[in-house]
Amino acid sequence: MTSPAKRLNTRRPFHVTPQGLKRIILGEIGAAGTLQHFAAHHETAPKPLRLTQAPTNHILVIAHTDRGGFDAQAQQAIAAAALLARADAAVAVLVLGSLTDDLTTLGADSIFVAPDCESGLFNPDLELAIATDIIGKLNPLHILLPDNAIGDGDLGRRLAARLGADAAAHVVELKADALATHWQGGATLARRTLPRILLLDPETTDTALAFRGVGETLDYAAAETPASAYAHLGTPAIDTAKLALEEADFIVSAGNGVTDVPTLQAVADAFGAAVGASRVAVDDGKFARDKQIGATGKTVTANVYLAIGISGAVQHLQGIRACRHVIAINTDASAPIAKRADLTIVDDAQQIMEQLLHATRGRNFTAADQEA
Amino acid sequence: MLDQPRLRIAVLAALGRNPVSGAARPNPDDLLALDIALQLSSDVTLLHVGTDTETALGDYFAYGAINLLVVPAGPDIAAQLAERLSGYDLILTGTRSEGGQGSGMVPYLVAEQRGLPIVAQALDLSIANGHVEITQSLPKGQRRHVRVSLPAVVAIHPKAPAKPRYAFARRAHGRLLQVPSSGAAPATVSAWRTEPAIKRPVKFKAAETKSGHARMLSAVATDAKGGAVISSGTPAEKAQAILFYLREHKLIDW
Ligand SMILES: Cc1cc2nc3c(=O)[nH]c(=O)nc-3n(C[C@H](O)[C@H](O)[C@H](O)COP(=O)(O)OP(=O)(O)OC[C@H]3O[C@@H](n4cnc5c(N)ncnc54)[C@H](O)[C@@H]3O)c2cc1C
Ligand SMILES: Nc1ncnc2c1ncn2[C@@H]1O[C@H](COP(=O)(O)O)[C@@H](O)[C@H]1O
């Protein structure tokens, strides 16, 4: 029996447009298009360049790197500059410190690297000399810096004072033509048009861009080191294990998959790391409540987060959003943490911890000791 | 104990604002600066740009200040402060004023206009033969020691371990000196427009120019990248892989 209802051929012919859209041409007869092509298109399509003409002016971002990379706040400042830039403006980035990261996804067009200005060093006169030199050459419309305590907030204020430029600090909201900051301890919101120098607080900008930058690294001959009134006397080593979790740079964190807490503590000591835990591990009584990381625990900003036996529930991942390098040890390769982690080791936590301890045990001995 | 018994210190004192009641009070950062100054020398002068009728200024006396110079507010606070700051060996300020704009710019402007070096984020300072040695606070619990020659401007970090004490009896003993007005009134036009801070700040985002189809794709796609996964090898090799990763990214130095 055939039904009188009109039936559609589910394998109607179609073709794929350059934008990756599947289009059905009514009335056309032919073979079905290749779905494979359709799927592959989206993964590889590179974002278009933002800058398509020779730039006539610049927006400059100045920020310190830490071990070759920018932190989230500095990345937001670069993305903000890319969003502010008109079609004829290039985004220039002055990198204080070494650089290994790719900045094109953040919209950087030209990049100047000053490797002698690592963020831990105190060298305000040299940094000011380099910055004013670049500003003199580019004459940028706006200068953006992250308002942080690793040197960019300090340099931005020095620049504003030296150039006598209009400046806005602690910017909490940014638009194409206006900004806002808090006055009176947060009771008042003050708005104004964009000044020359902007110091941006964290989380002002979404770094997801629809375009990419040219990312050309330009040669930059560093200015003469000026005679300086300042002397850097050193940064004392600190006992990282005693730091609060929020301040720690390296965190070893335990979840339900960790049964051997003393070994975990030993691993943390070997790396000079602070100890954190997932909620389940805390609820089990293995760790104190103040070690819990996640939505109902602490939000951490460590550079390295070693997640041992943690499945990576969303509530936990919320707490480690700002962590730069996440390494997971888990028996389950499909645990959600593997999607967040930069490196996932699939194995039993206890065994890997033992091996890590074994591999790091020799580090306090000199080579001669080991040979003996 | 003091290397220089006659060390002359100026402390810049702004007005703070009680976050609950909104009433004026001494700026907390500047109280820390005052306390540190009193430990270093007995010759401490407070400088305030504003009006002398503000009763909260009296609280600075209760916290130990003896001399308070009030300069009537004109168009440029930093320039007015800088004008009065000759002859001091050390100028201490806070990091941010709680009552006003709180941009933290004033110490830098004062230093630039007087041509002095400035060190911010100071937790602790000591004076030694014409220099001041400062312990700075950096994020992640780090500390840094730096030295500058005097005279210098030093901005005190809000977490400096000073403990200002309030004694009501001292309130009556301070000397408030009003500097005659230079005539220029505070600027009436400002680039800023203010409103009560009620709404949460909005994030700066790329304008959405994508087609509906592309928007759907990006909403469906998980942007979690997922890094390398190592599932073969002995535990020892896997431990080495972790160490290799850490070394490669300069996260450990051994
Ligand atoms: C409202 C709410 C708020 C929450 N807030 C938080 C929060 O702030 N922080 C938080 O952490 N959680 C929070 N949770 C709980 C969260 O949803 C998860 O239940 C919790 O994070 C899971 O912890 P886990 O990964 O340690 O345990 P599990 O989910 O049990 O995961 C254990 C993991 O270890 C692996 N494993 C097991 N044995 C081994 C072994 N021998 N070697 C290696 N790996 C092994 C397993 O494969 C698994 O992936 C919250 C939940 C709710 C509902
Ligand atoms: N009106 C003022 N009078 C005296 N000192 C001030 C005044 N405003 C700011 N300061 C000083 O400058 C610091 C930083 O203030 P601000 O730049 O306003 O955040 C304060 O902690 C004070 O030490």
XYZ file of C-alpha atoms and ligand atoms in Angstrom:
702
model
C 0.000 0.000 0.000
C 1.387 3.378 -0.870
C 0.279 6.383 1.116
C -1.098 9.332 -0.840
C 1.046 11.763 1.224
C 3.800 13.412 -0.752
C 7.188 12.113 0.303
C 10.452 13.992 0.286
C 13.665 12.404 -0.761
C 15.830 12.611 2.377
C 18.926 12.327 0.220
C 18.124 15.248 -1.993
C 21.079 16.739 -3.803
C 22.746 19.765 -2.188
C 25.934 21.668 -2.441
C 28.086 23.486 0.086
C 28.613 27.231 -0.164
C 31.983 28.832 0.601
C 30.571 29.819 3.996
C 30.068 26.156 4.776
C 26.284 26.275 4.426
C 24.415 23.272 3.052
C 22.113 24.429 0.268
C 19.405 22.355 -1.387
C 18.602 23.338 -4.922
C 15.000 22.464 -5.622
C 14.407 20.712 -8.816
C 18.048 19.898 -9.369
C 18.827 16.305 -10.039
C 22.133 14.817 -9.052
C 24.078 12.946 -6.430
C 24.104 14.020 -2.801
C 26.964 16.381 -1.929
C 29.785 15.129 0.244
C 28.961 15.741 3.881
C 32.596 15.265 4.746
C 33.546 18.444 3.000
C 30.761 20.211 4.840
C 32.046 19.143 8.250
C 35.712 19.711 7.585
C 35.164 23.251 6.403
C 34.426 24.762 9.806
C 37.410 23.449 11.669
C 40.008 24.801 9.325
C 38.479 28.076 8.136
C 41.024 30.697 9.307
C 39.653 33.889 10.746
C 39.962 36.844 8.389
C 42.576 39.532 8.924
C 41.214 42.652 10.590
C 43.705 45.027 9.018
C 43.319 45.072 5.241
C 44.904 48.418 4.432
C 48.112 50.216 5.279
C 47.579 51.598 8.804
C 47.550 55.369 9.269
C 47.525 55.312 13.061
C 48.072 52.969 16.014
C 46.631 51.755 19.266
C 49.416 50.657 21.584
C 49.228 48.007 24.306
C 52.047 47.729 26.841
C 52.252 44.758 29.215
C 54.698 42.500 31.037
C 54.925 38.790 30.278
C 55.647 36.071 32.784
C 57.837 33.249 31.425
C 56.981 34.069 27.846
C 53.215 34.471 28.157
C 50.616 37.088 29.026
C 48.128 36.601 31.850
C 44.382 36.849 31.251
C 44.202 40.562 32.093
C 46.943 41.481 29.624
C 45.299 39.346 26.925
C 42.061 41.210 27.527
C 43.884 44.508 27.091
C 45.212 43.398 23.676
C 41.774 42.173 22.586
C 40.275 45.457 23.784
C 42.738 47.381 21.611
C 41.798 45.223 18.617
C 38.114 45.921 19.236
C 38.735 49.664 19.623
C 40.864 49.938 16.483
C 39.191 51.433 13.426
C 39.810 49.930 9.999
C 42.861 52.131 9.412
C 44.486 51.634 12.832
C 47.021 48.939 13.662
C 47.276 47.298 17.077
C 50.862 47.501 18.310
C 51.982 45.549 21.369
C 55.056 46.417 23.401
C 56.008 43.192 25.188
C 58.067 43.753 28.337
C 59.788 40.407 28.887
C 60.282 37.425 26.598
C 57.491 36.213 24.330
C 56.596 32.691 23.197
C 52.812 33.040 22.862
C 51.001 33.648 19.581
C 49.319 37.061 19.674
C 47.492 36.980 16.328
C 44.365 35.438 17.875
C 44.225 38.452 20.197
C 44.378 40.801 17.231
C 47.965 42.079 17.562
C 49.319 43.516 14.310
C 52.843 44.628 15.164
C 54.827 43.353 18.105
C 57.869 44.893 19.791
C 59.713 42.728 22.301
C 61.916 44.153 25.069
C 63.274 40.971 26.689
C 65.311 42.817 29.354
C 62.213 43.979 31.185
C 61.078 40.758 32.923
C 58.191 41.432 35.259
C 60.040 40.561 38.488
C 62.754 43.136 37.891
C 62.424 46.706 39.082
C 63.659 48.954 36.317
C 61.149 51.769 35.929
C 63.537 54.164 34.185
C 64.456 51.679 31.440
C 60.823 50.694 30.898
C 59.748 54.316 30.791
C 62.511 55.103 28.287
C 61.494 52.215 25.999
C 57.800 53.057 26.252
C 58.225 56.778 25.556
C 60.536 55.928 22.654
C 57.942 53.664 21.017
C 55.179 56.152 21.727
C 57.295 58.842 20.088
C 57.729 56.691 16.983
C 54.137 55.469 16.595
C 52.270 58.411 18.111
C 49.405 56.096 19.085
C 45.841 57.336 19.461
C 45.343 55.375 22.682
C 47.702 53.528 25.005
C 46.251 50.581 26.923
C 47.813 48.792 29.893
C 46.396 46.232 32.300
C 46.026 47.888 35.722
C 47.855 45.211 37.705
C 50.478 45.045 40.429
C 53.190 43.291 38.390
C 54.442 46.571 36.964
C 51.958 47.607 34.281
C 49.781 49.725 36.577
C 52.948 51.419 37.845
C 54.357 52.008 34.353
C 51.025 53.352 33.077
C 50.860 55.964 35.817
C 54.494 56.948 35.262
C 53.737 57.353 31.548
C 50.637 59.448 32.201
C 52.611 61.732 34.505
C 55.617 61.960 32.154
C 53.578 62.645 29.016
C 51.136 64.868 30.870
C 48.477 62.831 29.114
C 44.837 62.432 29.978
C 44.425 59.081 31.713
C 41.772 56.862 33.245
C 42.786 54.184 35.746
C 40.916 51.150 37.056
C 38.642 51.092 34.001
C 35.847 48.588 34.655
C 33.771 49.066 31.516
C 34.831 49.850 27.984
C 32.925 50.747 24.818
C 34.015 51.922 21.397
C 33.785 55.578 22.440
C 33.436 55.644 26.239
C 34.615 54.046 29.464
C 33.545 53.797 33.089
C 35.419 53.524 36.390
C 34.351 53.353 40.013
C 34.733 56.357 42.287
C 34.211 56.726 46.022
C 35.200 53.188 46.824
C 32.720 51.712 44.338
C 29.644 53.763 45.240
C 29.728 55.911 42.106
C 30.189 54.973 38.481
C 31.930 57.675 36.453
C 31.852 57.714 32.662
C 33.819 59.676 30.107
C 35.053 59.574 26.527
C 38.267 57.689 25.838
C 41.405 59.479 27.105
C 44.896 58.851 25.702
C 45.957 56.372 28.391
C 43.659 53.634 29.685
C 44.522 51.315 32.575
C 42.155 48.351 32.442
C 40.948 46.340 35.431
C 40.502 42.555 34.971
C 37.519 41.156 33.044
C 36.678 44.236 30.991
C 36.807 42.480 27.646
C 35.814 39.225 25.991
C 38.876 37.870 24.180
C 36.878 35.893 21.595
C 37.437 37.810 18.360
C 35.973 37.286 14.925
C 39.261 38.219 13.236
C 42.986 37.858 13.678
C 45.900 40.267 13.698
C 48.902 40.357 11.394
C 51.224 39.479 14.268
C 54.426 40.782 12.723
C 57.359 40.984 15.126
C 59.280 44.155 14.400
C 62.914 44.732 15.141
C 63.376 47.104 17.953
C 66.733 48.459 19.012
C 66.445 49.028 22.738
C 67.104 52.529 23.970
C 70.253 53.292 25.934
C 69.892 52.166 29.520
C 69.390 55.461 31.340
C 71.121 56.241 34.610
C 68.615 55.266 37.250
C 67.747 56.531 40.699
C 66.403 53.063 41.518
C 68.287 49.941 42.552
C 66.825 46.455 42.525
C 68.041 44.573 45.604
C 66.409 41.230 44.857
C 63.311 39.148 45.428
C 63.558 36.853 48.442
C 62.480 33.242 47.959
C 59.159 32.568 49.629
C 57.799 29.396 51.170
C 55.135 28.709 48.554
C 53.537 25.942 50.587
C 52.511 28.495 53.220
C 50.727 30.737 50.737
C 46.974 31.001 50.603
C 45.577 29.000 47.678
C 44.445 32.157 45.898
C 48.011 33.439 45.838
C 49.774 30.173 44.956
C 51.604 29.847 41.652
C 51.681 26.034 41.609
C 48.831 23.921 42.984
C 48.708 20.150 43.396
C 45.063 19.257 43.744
C 43.476 15.973 44.806
C 40.089 14.456 43.976
C 38.200 11.298 44.679
C 40.817 9.241 42.823
C 43.507 9.965 45.425
C 43.658 7.484 48.295
C 47.140 8.204 49.532
C 47.122 11.700 51.041
C 50.669 11.660 52.549
C 52.159 10.884 49.109
C 50.158 13.728 47.598
C 51.509 16.067 50.253
C 55.031 14.857 49.464
C 54.507 15.543 45.739
C 53.310 19.065 46.576
C 56.401 19.598 48.737
C 58.667 18.362 45.957
C 57.298 21.055 43.639
C 56.996 23.706 46.347
C 53.292 23.736 45.592
C 50.177 24.478 47.602
C 47.610 21.708 48.113
C 44.019 21.981 46.902
C 41.141 19.510 46.679
C 37.843 18.809 44.973
C 34.614 18.916 46.905
C 34.325 15.148 47.121
C 37.809 14.846 48.608
C 36.943 17.548 51.138
C 33.601 15.964 51.985
C 35.418 12.677 52.619
C 37.388 14.438 55.308
C 40.733 14.023 53.548
C 41.306 17.790 53.394
C 40.195 20.856 55.301
C 37.284 22.861 53.909
C 39.527 25.825 53.070
C 41.342 23.655 50.491
C 38.243 23.234 48.307
C 38.549 24.673 44.832
C 35.549 25.406 42.648
C 32.211 27.163 42.504
C 31.548 26.778 46.231
C 35.215 26.842 47.169
C 38.113 29.001 46.113
C 38.885 30.524 42.757
C 42.582 30.130 41.989
C 44.904 31.774 39.499
C 47.904 29.450 39.640
C 50.227 29.118 36.682
C 50.302 25.323 37.049
C 47.401 23.210 38.234
C 48.132 19.507 38.691
C 44.738 17.773 39.008
C 45.157 14.260 40.405
C 42.126 11.949 40.366
C 39.723 14.790 39.624
C 36.944 14.204 37.098
C 36.576 17.893 36.229
C 32.944 18.648 37.008
C 31.831 22.116 35.817
C 31.619 23.317 39.400
C 35.258 22.410 39.852
C 36.409 23.844 36.502
C 34.815 27.171 37.412
C 37.409 27.602 40.120
C 40.405 27.005 37.838
C 39.326 29.070 34.858
C 42.302 31.413 35.160
C 44.926 28.664 35.512
C 47.356 28.701 32.622
C 48.745 25.156 32.533
C 46.479 22.317 33.668
C 47.925 18.808 33.943
C 45.591 15.936 34.798
C 46.258 12.440 36.084
C 43.212 10.227 35.726
C 42.458 6.563 35.006
C 39.655 7.659 32.691
C 40.814 9.263 29.439
C 37.301 10.519 28.733
C 36.846 12.412 32.012
C 35.830 16.052 31.369
C 39.096 17.301 32.876
C 40.908 15.924 29.786
C 39.133 18.558 27.684
C 40.417 21.345 29.930
C 43.888 19.946 30.556
C 46.914 20.780 28.436
C 48.380 17.387 29.294
C 46.474 14.337 30.505
C 48.219 11.270 31.902
C 45.997 8.190 31.867
C 47.110 6.007 34.751
C 46.608 5.245 38.394
C 47.204 8.328 40.541
C 49.105 6.518 43.287
C 51.621 5.004 40.868
C 52.300 8.256 39.044
C 52.718 10.132 42.323
C 55.264 7.539 43.466
C 57.144 7.909 40.203
C 57.059 11.690 40.385
C 58.519 11.516 43.872
C 61.140 9.101 42.646
C 62.076 11.336 39.721
C 62.278 14.469 41.840
C 64.047 12.919 44.793
C 67.468 13.433 43.260
C 66.978 17.103 42.561
C 68.532 18.355 45.749
C 71.749 16.448 45.084
C 74.451 17.718 42.800
C 75.510 15.585 39.863
C 78.642 14.552 41.754
C 76.571 13.274 44.654
C 74.564 11.100 42.344
C 77.624 9.599 40.757
C 79.161 8.778 44.114
C 68.077 54.619 66.448
C 67.297 57.060 63.670
C 70.064 57.630 61.185
C 68.789 61.091 60.475
C 67.158 62.571 63.520
C 65.886 65.500 61.510
C 64.348 63.549 58.674
C 61.504 65.723 57.402
C 58.530 63.695 56.236
C 55.361 64.877 54.501
C 52.318 62.618 54.408
C 49.651 63.288 51.799
C 46.291 62.822 53.448
C 43.116 62.495 51.434
C 39.623 61.954 52.767
C 38.143 58.484 52.792
C 34.557 57.414 52.793
C 32.939 54.903 55.083
C 31.612 52.257 52.669
C 28.518 51.606 54.782
C 27.397 55.024 55.972
C 29.060 57.123 53.275
C 30.434 59.453 55.965
C 33.839 61.062 55.463
C 36.740 59.526 57.389
C 40.527 59.505 57.132
C 41.702 57.573 54.071
C 42.810 54.111 55.356
C 45.940 53.982 53.140
C 47.015 57.403 54.340
C 46.628 56.363 57.979
C 49.104 53.557 57.294
C 51.446 56.098 55.719
C 51.065 58.353 58.771
C 51.823 55.497 61.146
C 54.951 54.504 59.204
C 56.061 58.144 59.085
C 55.699 58.527 62.860
C 57.917 55.475 63.382
C 60.639 57.005 61.202
C 60.720 60.572 62.461
C 59.160 63.092 64.791
C 59.060 65.787 62.115
C 55.927 64.760 60.223
C 53.581 67.145 58.413
C 50.259 66.154 56.893
C 49.093 67.831 53.713
C 45.503 67.885 52.557
C 43.927 69.595 49.589
C 40.316 70.387 50.391
C 38.372 72.323 53.005
C 39.417 72.694 56.638
C 35.826 72.514 57.869
C 35.751 68.782 57.287
C 35.501 67.283 60.806
C 36.942 63.960 59.626
C 40.303 65.735 59.267
C 40.427 65.959 63.064
C 40.601 62.184 63.204
C 44.088 62.361 61.706
C 45.145 64.083 64.935
C 43.581 61.288 66.965
C 45.752 58.879 64.976
C 48.891 60.764 65.969
C 49.348 63.626 63.497
C 50.543 66.903 64.970
C 50.763 69.311 62.032
C 48.136 69.402 59.336
C 48.362 71.818 56.441
C 45.126 72.345 54.523
C 45.359 73.822 51.035
C 42.073 75.054 49.502
C 41.095 72.932 46.538
C 41.906 74.415 43.145
C 41.739 73.015 39.643
C 44.689 70.644 40.021
C 45.205 68.773 43.313
C 48.587 67.297 42.393
C 50.032 70.657 41.314
C 48.867 72.258 44.557
C 50.446 69.488 46.608
C 53.683 69.633 44.614
C 53.926 73.397 45.173
C 53.950 72.915 48.962
C 56.351 69.978 49.072
C 59.775 71.580 48.905
C 62.245 70.774 51.665
C 60.979 67.338 52.626
C 63.260 64.288 52.613
C 60.482 61.780 52.220
C 56.927 62.092 50.926
C 54.595 59.272 51.910
C 51.221 58.725 50.259
C 48.567 56.043 50.109
C 47.910 53.864 47.076
C 44.325 54.881 46.360
C 42.013 57.453 47.845
C 38.722 56.049 48.954
C 36.705 59.245 48.959
C 37.429 60.681 45.531
C 38.383 59.349 42.137
C 40.720 56.745 43.586
C 42.804 56.521 40.464
C 46.096 56.303 42.330
C 47.507 58.984 40.021
C 48.206 61.728 42.597
C 51.499 60.262 43.963
C 52.898 59.850 40.435
C 51.885 63.354 39.374
C 53.408 64.848 42.511
C 56.648 62.907 41.947
C 56.843 63.963 38.304
C 56.190 67.615 39.071
C 58.832 67.673 41.771
C 61.231 65.554 39.699
C 61.529 62.907 42.400
C 61.727 59.116 42.107
C 58.629 57.212 43.201
C 58.243 53.684 44.530
C 54.746 52.263 44.973
C 53.331 49.144 46.679
C 55.584 49.693 49.699
C 55.024 47.449 52.709
C 57.947 48.476 54.822
C 60.727 51.045 54.656
C 63.989 51.820 56.352
C 66.289 54.806 55.996
C 70.037 54.315 55.629
C 72.604 57.014 54.744
C 70.664 59.107 52.316
C 68.721 56.224 50.826
C 65.433 54.565 51.566
C 65.153 50.784 51.282
C 61.691 49.524 50.513
C 60.013 46.134 50.598
C 57.384 46.032 47.880
C 54.364 43.769 47.735
C 53.874 41.860 44.465
C 51.069 39.437 43.578
C 51.274 35.744 44.493
C 52.845 36.531 47.847
C 56.116 37.743 46.310
C 58.189 40.490 47.856
C 60.811 42.707 46.263
C 63.509 44.849 47.856
C 64.450 48.099 46.136
C 66.431 51.188 47.055
C 66.178 54.832 46.001
C 68.050 57.915 47.033
C 66.301 60.587 49.104
C 64.318 62.720 48.598
C 61.701 60.369 47.197
C 57.973 59.700 47.050
C 56.812 56.370 48.466
C 53.238 55.111 48.093
C 52.211 52.721 50.866
C 50.409 49.475 49.972
C 47.020 48.885 51.664
C 48.367 45.668 53.227
C 51.345 47.360 54.914
C 51.710 45.902 58.416
C 51.192 49.208 60.264
C 48.649 49.514 63.057
C 47.324 53.068 63.424
C 45.802 53.628 66.876
C 43.002 56.054 67.630
C 43.231 58.099 70.829
C 40.450 60.623 71.309
C 42.489 62.792 73.673
C 44.978 63.570 70.880
C 42.248 65.084 68.725
C 42.451 68.366 70.597
C 46.236 68.679 70.426
C 46.850 68.855 66.697
C 47.677 72.067 64.848
C 45.618 72.731 61.763
C 47.060 75.363 59.491
C 44.927 76.778 56.708
C 46.929 78.005 53.720
C 45.305 81.063 52.124
C 43.525 80.333 48.895
C 45.410 81.164 45.719
C 42.152 82.252 44.119
C 41.693 79.612 41.463
C 38.474 77.723 42.059
C 38.104 73.990 41.405
C 37.398 73.237 37.772
C 33.682 73.133 37.117
C 33.739 71.377 33.772
C 34.848 67.800 33.937
C 35.215 65.089 31.338
C 33.392 62.789 33.725
C 29.687 62.142 34.227
C 28.725 60.282 37.383
C 25.838 58.076 38.369
C 25.194 55.730 41.286
C 26.947 52.405 40.658
C 23.974 50.085 40.461
C 24.396 48.146 37.247
C 27.136 45.581 36.793
C 29.783 46.662 34.254
C 29.153 45.267 30.777
C 31.950 43.371 29.024
C 33.428 44.789 25.838
C 32.662 42.280 23.073
C 33.088 41.955 19.350
C 29.931 43.071 17.555
C 27.962 40.035 16.430
C 28.125 40.064 12.634
C 27.897 36.341 12.121
C 24.964 34.717 10.362
C 22.447 32.824 12.425
C 23.923 29.605 11.127
C 27.432 30.511 12.270
C 26.117 31.619 15.659
C 24.427 28.282 16.123
C 27.610 26.456 15.214
C 29.660 28.409 17.737
C 27.036 27.869 20.423
C 27.042 24.108 19.802
C 30.795 23.724 19.502
C 32.690 23.282 22.754
C 35.680 25.547 22.678
C 37.475 23.276 25.117
C 40.553 22.401 23.138
C 41.846 19.417 25.030
C 45.578 18.962 25.145
C 47.879 15.982 24.712
C 46.735 12.685 26.213
C 49.350 10.117 27.177
C 47.972 6.681 27.851
C 50.775 4.324 26.887
C 54.103 3.716 28.566
C 55.230 2.828 32.041
C 54.337 5.022 35.017
C 57.965 6.170 35.172
C 57.823 7.380 31.577
C 54.571 9.170 32.261
C 56.054 10.914 35.278
C 58.930 12.015 33.057
C 56.382 13.352 30.560
C 54.957 15.605 33.268
C 58.401 16.872 34.218
C 59.219 17.397 30.550
C 56.082 19.510 30.101
C 56.928 21.595 33.159
C 60.504 22.129 31.969
C 59.450 22.960 28.442
C 57.225 25.766 29.716
C 59.863 26.989 32.192
C 57.573 26.193 35.111
C 60.304 24.439 37.087
C 63.966 25.267 36.902
C 65.567 21.880 37.574
C 25.925 23.238 43.813
C 27.188 22.447 43.684
C 28.386 23.072 43.970
C 29.577 22.355 43.843
N 30.747 23.008 44.097
C 31.896 22.331 43.938
C 33.144 22.971 44.174
O 33.200 24.152 44.551
N 34.291 22.280 43.986
C 34.279 20.966 43.587
O 35.363 20.389 43.404
N 33.121 20.336 43.373
C 31.929 20.972 43.552
N 30.763 20.299 43.342
C 30.798 18.862 43.116
C 31.089 18.508 41.702
O 29.906 18.509 40.955
C 31.712 17.127 41.615
O 30.865 16.201 42.266
C 33.069 17.009 42.256
O 33.915 18.057 41.816
C 33.673 15.701 41.880
O 34.887 15.525 42.572
P 35.976 14.509 42.057
O 36.362 14.865 40.695
O 37.071 14.516 43.067
O 35.262 13.099 42.193
P 34.704 12.116 41.088
O 33.701 12.749 40.251
O 34.352 10.873 41.826
O 35.926 11.838 40.163
C 37.021 11.054 40.514
C 37.906 10.932 39.312
O 39.085 10.249 39.662
C 39.356 9.249 38.724
N 40.011 8.155 39.440
C 39.473 7.187 40.218
N 40.418 6.378 40.700
C 41.585 6.846 40.229
C 42.927 6.413 40.389
N 43.264 5.392 41.141
N 43.865 7.123 39.742
C 43.561 8.198 38.986
N 42.321 8.637 38.819
C 41.338 7.956 39.435
C 38.047 8.847 38.137
O 38.239 8.389 36.809
C 37.265 10.160 38.163
O 37.452 10.884 36.968
C 29.559 21.003 43.452
C 28.350 20.394 43.165
C 27.181 21.094 43.266
C 25.883 20.388 42.944
N 43.061 65.903 48.151
C 44.180 65.285 48.541
N 44.936 65.826 49.488
C 46.057 65.232 49.910
N 46.508 64.055 49.440
C 45.799 63.457 48.476
C 44.596 64.034 47.979
N 44.109 63.202 47.027
C 44.955 62.150 46.959
N 45.983 62.284 47.826
C 47.091 61.328 48.039
O 47.255 60.515 46.887
C 47.000 59.147 47.189
C 46.320 58.485 46.011
O 45.132 59.154 45.731
P 44.334 59.023 44.366
O 45.320 59.296 43.295
O 43.252 60.054 44.469
O 43.830 57.626 44.349
C 46.184 59.175 48.464
O 46.330 57.995 49.194
C 46.756 60.394 49.182
O 47.964 60.053 49.838
